[in-house]
Every structure is written in structure tokens, then in C-alpha cells.
Amino acid sequence: MLCPVDSFPTRYLSWLMTLRTWGVISTVLLLSGCATFAPNPPRDQSNICEIFREQPTWYDYARDSQEKWGTSIATQMAFIQQESSFKSHIRPDRKYYLGFIPGPRPSSAKGYAQAQDPVWGEYRDQAGSLFARRTSMKHATDFIGWYNRRSQQQAGISLTNPEHLYYAYHEGAGGYRRGTYRNKPHVLRAGQQIATRTSRYQTQLNACEAEFQCRRFYQVWPFCRS
């Protein structure tokens, strides 16, 4: 039996609506998928041993960055805890007008290391790759190592001075040389917190680092990094 002529437009419109709905859902999932599957922040961020026990590959990334650029594992993780509390997709809060109209974000900072667009572009051009992501711990630790090495070269800051490395990280080498951080109490406070946390992390890591070395079946003496 033939269907009524006017049923075809109805079915066609219904099919288009279904397709459109699934298209919207797919787009949302694509945009949020990375955040959905990103590691949860460590439960105990005061203890670097517990952090690496939850995420042992983070130790590998930080160790690689340390060997490549010279910034200690403890300093790298102290920076990341200060900047993002180990949240992979965090960004500065937007300003809202009239309490509900979303405005611009105060900066383009994003990811574990809260790197901004211009300097992240420099990092990708000079040391990273086209596919480096601020939401990746591997790339975040490498970025911090690269940036601190640049601060050492441009501002003469020792890689064993996490407090002043952080001032340059926040203000840039030029701002550091001009001393702009001295007039910013929140930056001074953060730098002091970085120094304290780095010291604590290093003491903790000294006691537990062996857990994370040679833990894979192919990492055998004398080829593993102990």
C-alpha cells in the first residue's frame, strides 16, 4: 500500500532533527572528551610520593624534563601544584557582567602549567612540537624545564632557586630584571610557597624515589635510571 504523500516531509524532517541532535551531542563530546578522560587531581597534593603513586608516569615525565633541562623534579611539581593544583584543563575564571553575561578571561593561561598563548607558541617552535598540549603532563613538565632554562640564561637565575625561578616564570625575564614582582604581594607569597613546597617535595622524594625507578620489566640494571 502506498504511503500518503504528506508523510514523506514529516519523516524527512524527523530524520533531519535526529541527525542534528546527534551532531550536537557528538560535538559536545568531542570538545569535552579530553577533560572527561584526564586524570583526576591527586588526593594528597602535599606529598610527592603519594602524587607519583597515583600517577607513576608523571614521575617519568618530570625525570625526563629534569635530565633535559636541569630543573629538579620537586621544583617542576611544586610549580604545577601552585599553578593548577594538577587540574589538566583549568583556565582563569571569566568575568561576568550584571552577574550572568560572560565576559573575557583575564588571560590565555591554560592547563597544568598555566602557560599563556604567546609563550606556549614560542615553546612549541623552539623545543616542543606542533602537537604539544598544555593539558598533557608530559608537555607541561617539559615546558617548565624549558622556561626555567631560559630564565637561567636570560636573567641569571640558578636552577636551584625555585623562588626566583617562579618570579621570572610569572613576570617574564624582563619583568624579573626590572623587579616588578617586588610590588606584587601575591606573587611574592606564591614564590615563597613554591620554595617551601619544593623543599618538602625533595625531602619526600629522597625517601621514595626508588619506588618509581626500574619499576617496569624492561628497566633492569645497569640500564635503568637509578
PDB file of C-alpha atoms in Angstrom:
ATOM      1  CA  MET A   1       0.000   0.000   0.000  1.00  0.00           C
ATOM      2  CA  LEU A   2       1.294   3.432  -0.891  1.00  0.00           C
ATOM      3  CA  CYS A   3       2.043   5.837   1.942  1.00  0.00           C
ATOM      4  CA  PRO A   4       0.305   9.204   1.988  1.00  0.00           C
ATOM      5  CA  VAL A   5       2.269  11.845   0.139  1.00  0.00           C
ATOM      6  CA  ASP A   6       2.436  14.192   3.142  1.00  0.00           C
ATOM      7  CA  SER A   7       4.155  11.530   5.298  1.00  0.00           C
ATOM      8  CA  PHE A   8       7.449  11.890   3.409  1.00  0.00           C
ATOM      9  CA  PRO A   9       8.169  15.503   4.506  1.00  0.00           C
ATOM     10  CA  THR A  10       7.295  14.564   8.086  1.00  0.00           C
ATOM     11  CA  ARG A  11       9.635  11.599   8.091  1.00  0.00           C
ATOM     12  CA  TYR A  12      12.346  13.615   6.385  1.00  0.00           C
ATOM     13  CA  LEU A  13      12.094  16.435   8.944  1.00  0.00           C
ATOM     14  CA  SER A  14      12.161  13.914  11.767  1.00  0.00           C
ATOM     15  CA  TRP A  15      15.307  12.347  10.316  1.00  0.00           C
ATOM     16  CA  LEU A  16      16.970  15.767   9.974  1.00  0.00           C
ATOM     17  CA  MET A  17      16.133  16.651  13.578  1.00  0.00           C
ATOM     18  CA  THR A  18      17.587  13.361  14.790  1.00  0.00           C
ATOM     19  CA  LEU A  19      20.743  13.897  12.755  1.00  0.00           C
ATOM     20  CA  ARG A  20      21.108  17.421  14.068  1.00  0.00           C
ATOM     21  CA  THR A  21      20.663  16.276  17.666  1.00  0.00           C
ATOM     22  CA  TRP A  22      23.331  13.622  17.313  1.00  0.00           C
ATOM     23  CA  GLY A  23      25.610  16.139  15.639  1.00  0.00           C
ATOM     24  CA  VAL A  24      25.316  18.491  18.610  1.00  0.00           C
ATOM     25  CA  ILE A  25      25.914  15.642  21.060  1.00  0.00           C
ATOM     26  CA  SER A  26      28.969  14.469  19.107  1.00  0.00           C
ATOM     27  CA  THR A  27      30.425  17.967  19.059  1.00  0.00           C
ATOM     28  CA  VAL A  28      29.966  18.397  22.796  1.00  0.00           C
ATOM     29  CA  LEU A  29      31.561  15.025  23.482  1.00  0.00           C
ATOM     30  CA  LEU A  30      34.470  15.835  21.184  1.00  0.00           C
ATOM     31  CA  LEU A  31      35.138  19.132  22.915  1.00  0.00           C
ATOM     32  CA  SER A  32      34.818  17.744  26.418  1.00  0.00           C
ATOM     33  CA  GLY A  33      36.254  14.296  25.866  1.00  0.00           C
ATOM     34  CA  CYS A  34      39.813  15.169  26.802  1.00  0.00           C
ATOM     35  CA  ALA A  35      38.673  16.772  30.049  1.00  0.00           C
ATOM     36  CA  THR A  36      36.438  13.793  30.768  1.00  0.00           C
ATOM     37  CA  PHE A  37      39.259  11.278  30.455  1.00  0.00           C
ATOM     38  CA  ALA A  38      42.005  13.399  32.055  1.00  0.00           C
ATOM     39  CA  PRO A  39      43.441  12.079  35.328  1.00  0.00           C
ATOM     40  CA  ASN A  40      41.791  13.321  38.487  1.00  0.00           C
ATOM     41  CA  PRO A  41      43.963  15.636  40.589  1.00  0.00           C
ATOM     42  CA  PRO A  42      45.913  13.701  43.238  1.00  0.00           C
ATOM     43  CA  ARG A  43      44.106  13.335  46.540  1.00  0.00           C
ATOM     44  CA  ASP A  44      47.131  14.249  48.671  1.00  0.00           C
ATOM     45  CA  GLN A  45      48.998  17.083  46.974  1.00  0.00           C
ATOM     46  CA  SER A  46      51.170  17.741  49.996  1.00  0.00           C
ATOM     47  CA  ASN A  47      53.173  14.544  49.404  1.00  0.00           C
ATOM     48  CA  ILE A  48      55.034  13.993  46.140  1.00  0.00           C
ATOM     49  CA  CYS A  49      55.339  10.273  46.871  1.00  0.00           C
ATOM     50  CA  GLU A  50      51.554   9.941  47.006  1.00  0.00           C
ATOM     51  CA  ILE A  51      51.232  12.008  43.840  1.00  0.00           C
ATOM     52  CA  PHE A  52      53.528   9.666  41.933  1.00  0.00           C
ATOM     53  CA  ARG A  53      51.898   6.582  43.434  1.00  0.00           C
ATOM     54  CA  GLU A  54      48.631   7.726  41.883  1.00  0.00           C
ATOM     55  CA  GLN A  55      50.265   8.787  38.619  1.00  0.00           C
ATOM     56  CA  PRO A  56      53.618   6.988  38.197  1.00  0.00           C
ATOM     57  CA  THR A  57      54.021   8.156  34.598  1.00  0.00           C
ATOM     58  CA  TRP A  58      54.200  11.722  35.904  1.00  0.00           C
ATOM     59  CA  TYR A  59      57.472  10.759  37.559  1.00  0.00           C
ATOM     60  CA  ASP A  60      58.808   9.596  34.195  1.00  0.00           C
ATOM     61  CA  TYR A  61      57.817  12.857  32.521  1.00  0.00           C
ATOM     62  CA  ALA A  62      59.358  15.004  35.263  1.00  0.00           C
ATOM     63  CA  ARG A  63      62.510  12.880  35.274  1.00  0.00           C
ATOM     64  CA  ASP A  64      62.858  13.282  31.500  1.00  0.00           C
ATOM     65  CA  SER A  65      62.452  17.054  31.828  1.00  0.00           C
ATOM     66  CA  GLN A  66      64.994  17.204  34.644  1.00  0.00           C
ATOM     67  CA  GLU A  67      67.572  15.358  32.577  1.00  0.00           C
ATOM     68  CA  LYS A  68      66.874  17.517  29.530  1.00  0.00           C
ATOM     69  CA  TRP A  69      66.657  20.988  31.088  1.00  0.00           C
ATOM     70  CA  GLY A  70      68.066  20.797  34.637  1.00  0.00           C
ATOM     71  CA  THR A  71      65.070  21.787  36.765  1.00  0.00           C
ATOM     72  CA  SER A  72      64.536  19.306  39.581  1.00  0.00           C
ATOM     73  CA  ILE A  73      61.519  17.032  39.696  1.00  0.00           C
ATOM     74  CA  ALA A  74      60.469  18.589  43.001  1.00  0.00           C
ATOM     75  CA  THR A  75      60.562  22.111  41.548  1.00  0.00           C
ATOM     76  CA  GLN A  76      58.535  21.127  38.492  1.00  0.00           C
ATOM     77  CA  MET A  77      55.811  19.532  40.575  1.00  0.00           C
ATOM     78  CA  ALA A  78      55.785  22.457  43.010  1.00  0.00           C
ATOM     79  CA  PHE A  79      55.210  24.814  40.071  1.00  0.00           C
ATOM     80  CA  ILE A  80      52.347  22.721  38.742  1.00  0.00           C
ATOM     81  CA  GLN A  81      50.684  22.410  42.135  1.00  0.00           C
ATOM     82  CA  GLN A  82      50.874  26.190  42.554  1.00  0.00           C
ATOM     83  CA  GLU A  83      49.602  26.973  39.081  1.00  0.00           C
ATOM     84  CA  SER A  84      46.812  24.447  38.570  1.00  0.00           C
ATOM     85  CA  SER A  85      46.542  22.102  41.578  1.00  0.00           C
ATOM     86  CA  PHE A  86      47.146  19.337  38.998  1.00  0.00           C
ATOM     87  CA  LYS A  87      43.940  20.133  37.069  1.00  0.00           C
ATOM     88  CA  SER A  88      44.581  19.491  33.397  1.00  0.00           C
ATOM     89  CA  HIS A  89      42.033  21.786  31.769  1.00  0.00           C
ATOM     90  CA  ILE A  90      41.828  24.641  34.258  1.00  0.00           C
ATOM     91  CA  ARG A  91      41.639  28.215  32.948  1.00  0.00           C
ATOM     92  CA  PRO A  92      41.250  31.593  34.673  1.00  0.00           C
ATOM     93  CA  ASP A  93      37.663  32.352  35.620  1.00  0.00           C
ATOM     94  CA  ARG A  94      35.717  34.586  33.283  1.00  0.00           C
ATOM     95  CA  LYS A  95      34.433  37.960  34.329  1.00  0.00           C
ATOM     96  CA  TYR A  96      30.651  38.255  34.349  1.00  0.00           C
ATOM     97  CA  TYR A  97      28.723  41.434  33.662  1.00  0.00           C
ATOM     98  CA  LEU A  98      25.467  42.006  35.538  1.00  0.00           C
ATOM     99  CA  GLY A  99      26.140  38.706  37.233  1.00  0.00           C
ATOM    100  CA  PHE A 100      25.292  36.483  34.270  1.00  0.00           C
ATOM    101  CA  ILE A 101      26.717  37.833  30.983  1.00  0.00           C
ATOM    102  CA  PRO A 102      30.036  36.038  30.320  1.00  0.00           C
ATOM    103  CA  GLY A 103      32.956  38.292  29.526  1.00  0.00           C
ATOM    104  CA  PRO A 104      36.559  37.602  28.510  1.00  0.00           C
ATOM    105  CA  ARG A 105      39.022  35.636  30.591  1.00  0.00           C
ATOM    106  CA  PRO A 106      41.787  37.733  32.197  1.00  0.00           C
ATOM    107  CA  SER A 107      44.468  35.777  30.321  1.00  0.00           C
ATOM    108  CA  SER A 108      45.006  32.921  27.877  1.00  0.00           C
ATOM    109  CA  ALA A 109      46.614  30.720  30.568  1.00  0.00           C
ATOM    110  CA  LYS A 110      45.608  27.078  30.326  1.00  0.00           C
ATOM    111  CA  GLY A 111      46.493  23.615  31.526  1.00  0.00           C
ATOM    112  CA  TYR A 112      48.779  22.127  34.139  1.00  0.00           C
ATOM    113  CA  ALA A 113      51.464  24.799  33.809  1.00  0.00           C
ATOM    114  CA  GLN A 114      49.047  27.698  33.098  1.00  0.00           C
ATOM    115  CA  ALA A 115      51.105  28.660  30.068  1.00  0.00           C
ATOM    116  CA  GLN A 116      49.744  31.563  28.023  1.00  0.00           C
ATOM    117  CA  ASP A 117      49.319  31.516  24.260  1.00  0.00           C
ATOM    118  CA  PRO A 118      52.366  33.603  23.205  1.00  0.00           C
ATOM    119  CA  VAL A 119      54.956  31.774  25.307  1.00  0.00           C
ATOM    120  CA  TRP A 120      53.394  28.397  24.538  1.00  0.00           C
ATOM    121  CA  GLY A 121      53.804  29.213  20.862  1.00  0.00           C
ATOM    122  CA  GLU A 122      57.480  30.010  21.461  1.00  0.00           C
ATOM    123  CA  TYR A 123      57.950  26.737  23.310  1.00  0.00           C
ATOM    124  CA  ARG A 124      56.349  24.713  20.535  1.00  0.00           C
ATOM    125  CA  ASP A 125      58.504  26.449  17.931  1.00  0.00           C
ATOM    126  CA  GLN A 126      61.778  26.139  19.837  1.00  0.00           C
ATOM    127  CA  ALA A 127      61.581  22.960  21.879  1.00  0.00           C
ATOM    128  CA  GLY A 128      58.230  21.262  21.672  1.00  0.00           C
ATOM    129  CA  SER A 129      56.242  20.104  18.693  1.00  0.00           C
ATOM    130  CA  LEU A 130      53.163  21.062  16.737  1.00  0.00           C
ATOM    131  CA  PHE A 131      51.186  18.546  18.776  1.00  0.00           C
ATOM    132  CA  ALA A 132      52.325  19.682  22.257  1.00  0.00           C
ATOM    133  CA  ARG A 133      49.313  20.235  24.532  1.00  0.00           C
ATOM    134  CA  ARG A 134      49.056  22.263  27.703  1.00  0.00           C
ATOM    135  CA  THR A 135      46.649  19.662  29.069  1.00  0.00           C
ATOM    136  CA  SER A 136      49.350  16.962  28.883  1.00  0.00           C
ATOM    137  CA  MET A 137      51.567  16.440  31.934  1.00  0.00           C
ATOM    138  CA  LYS A 138      54.392  15.293  29.669  1.00  0.00           C
ATOM    139  CA  HIS A 139      54.384  18.570  27.782  1.00  0.00           C
ATOM    140  CA  ALA A 140      53.716  20.673  30.900  1.00  0.00           C
ATOM    141  CA  THR A 141      56.797  19.363  32.710  1.00  0.00           C
ATOM    142  CA  ASP A 142      58.899  19.819  29.595  1.00  0.00           C
ATOM    143  CA  PHE A 143      57.604  23.372  29.219  1.00  0.00           C
ATOM    144  CA  ILE A 144      58.526  24.262  32.804  1.00  0.00           C
ATOM    145  CA  GLY A 145      62.003  22.845  32.314  1.00  0.00           C
ATOM    146  CA  TRP A 146      62.420  24.785  29.064  1.00  0.00           C
ATOM    147  CA  TYR A 147      61.142  28.013  30.591  1.00  0.00           C
ATOM    148  CA  ASN A 148      63.377  27.790  33.647  1.00  0.00           C
ATOM    149  CA  ARG A 149      66.412  27.114  31.480  1.00  0.00           C
ATOM    150  CA  ARG A 150      65.538  30.266  29.550  1.00  0.00           C
ATOM    151  CA  SER A 151      65.215  32.210  32.807  1.00  0.00           C
ATOM    152  CA  GLN A 152      68.649  30.961  33.799  1.00  0.00           C
ATOM    153  CA  GLN A 153      70.117  32.134  30.505  1.00  0.00           C
ATOM    154  CA  GLN A 154      68.291  35.469  30.276  1.00  0.00           C
ATOM    155  CA  ALA A 155      68.149  36.534  33.916  1.00  0.00           C
ATOM    156  CA  GLY A 156      70.977  34.573  35.528  1.00  0.00           C
ATOM    157  CA  ILE A 157      68.741  32.696  37.970  1.00  0.00           C
ATOM    158  CA  SER A 158      70.106  29.455  39.373  1.00  0.00           C
ATOM    159  CA  LEU A 159      68.076  26.357  38.590  1.00  0.00           C
ATOM    160  CA  THR A 160      68.335  25.525  42.289  1.00  0.00           C
ATOM    161  CA  ASN A 161      66.481  28.726  43.281  1.00  0.00           C
ATOM    162  CA  PRO A 162      62.792  27.822  42.842  1.00  0.00           C
ATOM    163  CA  GLU A 163      61.528  31.031  44.451  1.00  0.00           C
ATOM    164  CA  HIS A 164      63.195  33.331  41.942  1.00  0.00           C
ATOM    165  CA  LEU A 165      62.580  30.944  39.059  1.00  0.00           C
ATOM    166  CA  TYR A 166      58.903  31.350  39.842  1.00  0.00           C
ATOM    167  CA  TYR A 167      59.144  35.140  39.892  1.00  0.00           C
ATOM    168  CA  ALA A 168      60.606  35.006  36.377  1.00  0.00           C
ATOM    169  CA  TYR A 169      58.014  32.406  35.376  1.00  0.00           C
ATOM    170  CA  HIS A 170      55.254  34.782  36.409  1.00  0.00           C
ATOM    171  CA  GLU A 171      56.760  38.092  35.293  1.00  0.00           C
ATOM    172  CA  GLY A 172      58.979  37.049  32.387  1.00  0.00           C
ATOM    173  CA  ALA A 173      62.739  37.553  32.298  1.00  0.00           C
ATOM    174  CA  GLY A 174      62.367  41.250  31.518  1.00  0.00           C
ATOM    175  CA  GLY A 175      59.922  41.836  34.338  1.00  0.00           C
ATOM    176  CA  TYR A 176      62.145  39.897  36.704  1.00  0.00           C
ATOM    177  CA  ARG A 177      65.164  42.033  35.848  1.00  0.00           C
ATOM    178  CA  ARG A 178      63.068  45.162  36.451  1.00  0.00           C
ATOM    179  CA  GLY A 179      61.910  43.749  39.782  1.00  0.00           C
ATOM    180  CA  THR A 180      58.195  44.016  39.007  1.00  0.00           C
ATOM    181  CA  TYR A 181      57.453  41.068  41.298  1.00  0.00           C
ATOM    182  CA  ARG A 182      58.566  43.094  44.334  1.00  0.00           C
ATOM    183  CA  ASN A 183      55.419  45.217  44.140  1.00  0.00           C
ATOM    184  CA  LYS A 184      53.075  42.225  43.862  1.00  0.00           C
ATOM    185  CA  PRO A 185      52.407  40.650  47.255  1.00  0.00           C
ATOM    186  CA  HIS A 186      50.519  37.708  45.758  1.00  0.00           C
ATOM    187  CA  VAL A 187      53.487  36.857  43.516  1.00  0.00           C
ATOM    188  CA  LEU A 188      55.937  37.145  46.416  1.00  0.00           C
ATOM    189  CA  ARG A 189      53.716  34.918  48.520  1.00  0.00           C
ATOM    190  CA  ALA A 190      53.441  32.341  45.716  1.00  0.00           C
ATOM    191  CA  GLY A 191      57.212  32.312  45.219  1.00  0.00           C
ATOM    192  CA  GLN A 192      57.780  31.674  48.907  1.00  0.00           C
ATOM    193  CA  GLN A 193      55.205  28.870  48.826  1.00  0.00           C
ATOM    194  CA  ILE A 194      56.981  27.367  45.831  1.00  0.00           C
ATOM    195  CA  ALA A 195      60.284  27.364  47.717  1.00  0.00           C
ATOM    196  CA  THR A 196      58.752  25.727  50.783  1.00  0.00           C
ATOM    197  CA  ARG A 197      56.884  23.124  48.732  1.00  0.00           C
ATOM    198  CA  THR A 198      59.954  22.305  46.644  1.00  0.00           C
ATOM    199  CA  SER A 199      61.987  21.659  49.777  1.00  0.00           C
ATOM    200  CA  ARG A 200      59.285  19.412  51.222  1.00  0.00           C
ATOM    201  CA  TYR A 201      58.790  17.537  47.947  1.00  0.00           C
ATOM    202  CA  GLN A 202      62.532  16.958  47.614  1.00  0.00           C
ATOM    203  CA  THR A 203      62.813  15.530  51.130  1.00  0.00           C
ATOM    204  CA  GLN A 204      59.877  13.227  50.440  1.00  0.00           C
ATOM    205  CA  LEU A 205      61.213  12.167  47.045  1.00  0.00           C
ATOM    206  CA  ASN A 206      64.591  11.293  48.531  1.00  0.00           C
ATOM    207  CA  ALA A 207      62.819   8.678  50.642  1.00  0.00           C
ATOM    208  CA  CYS A 208      60.575   7.151  47.976  1.00  0.00           C
ATOM    209  CA  GLU A 209      62.142   7.726  44.555  1.00  0.00           C
ATOM    210  CA  ALA A 210      63.408   4.157  44.338  1.00  0.00           C
ATOM    211  CA  GLU A 211      59.765   3.039  44.022  1.00  0.00           C
ATOM    212  CA  PHE A 212      59.469   4.757  40.658  1.00  0.00           C
ATOM    213  CA  GLN A 213      62.835   3.751  39.198  1.00  0.00           C
ATOM    214  CA  CYS A 214      63.242   0.432  37.424  1.00  0.00           C
ATOM    215  CA  ARG A 215      59.595  -0.452  38.027  1.00  0.00           C
ATOM    216  CA  ARG A 216      58.959  -1.837  34.530  1.00  0.00           C
ATOM    217  CA  PHE A 217      60.022  -5.282  33.405  1.00  0.00           C
ATOM    218  CA  TYR A 218      62.384  -3.872  30.774  1.00  0.00           C
ATOM    219  CA  GLN A 219      64.056  -1.430  33.177  1.00  0.00           C
ATOM    220  CA  VAL A 220      66.852  -3.610  34.518  1.00  0.00           C
ATOM    221  CA  TRP A 221      70.221  -2.777  35.943  1.00  0.00           C
ATOM    222  CA  PRO A 222      72.505  -1.312  34.679  1.00  0.00           C
ATOM    223  CA  PHE A 223      70.261   0.338  32.087  1.00  0.00           C
ATOM    224  CA  CYS A 224      67.557   1.818  34.303  1.00  0.00           C
ATOM    225  CA  ARG A 225      67.918   5.311  35.708  1.00  0.00           C
ATOM    226  CA  SER A 226      68.660   4.967  39.398  1.00  0.00           C
TER     227      SER A 226
END
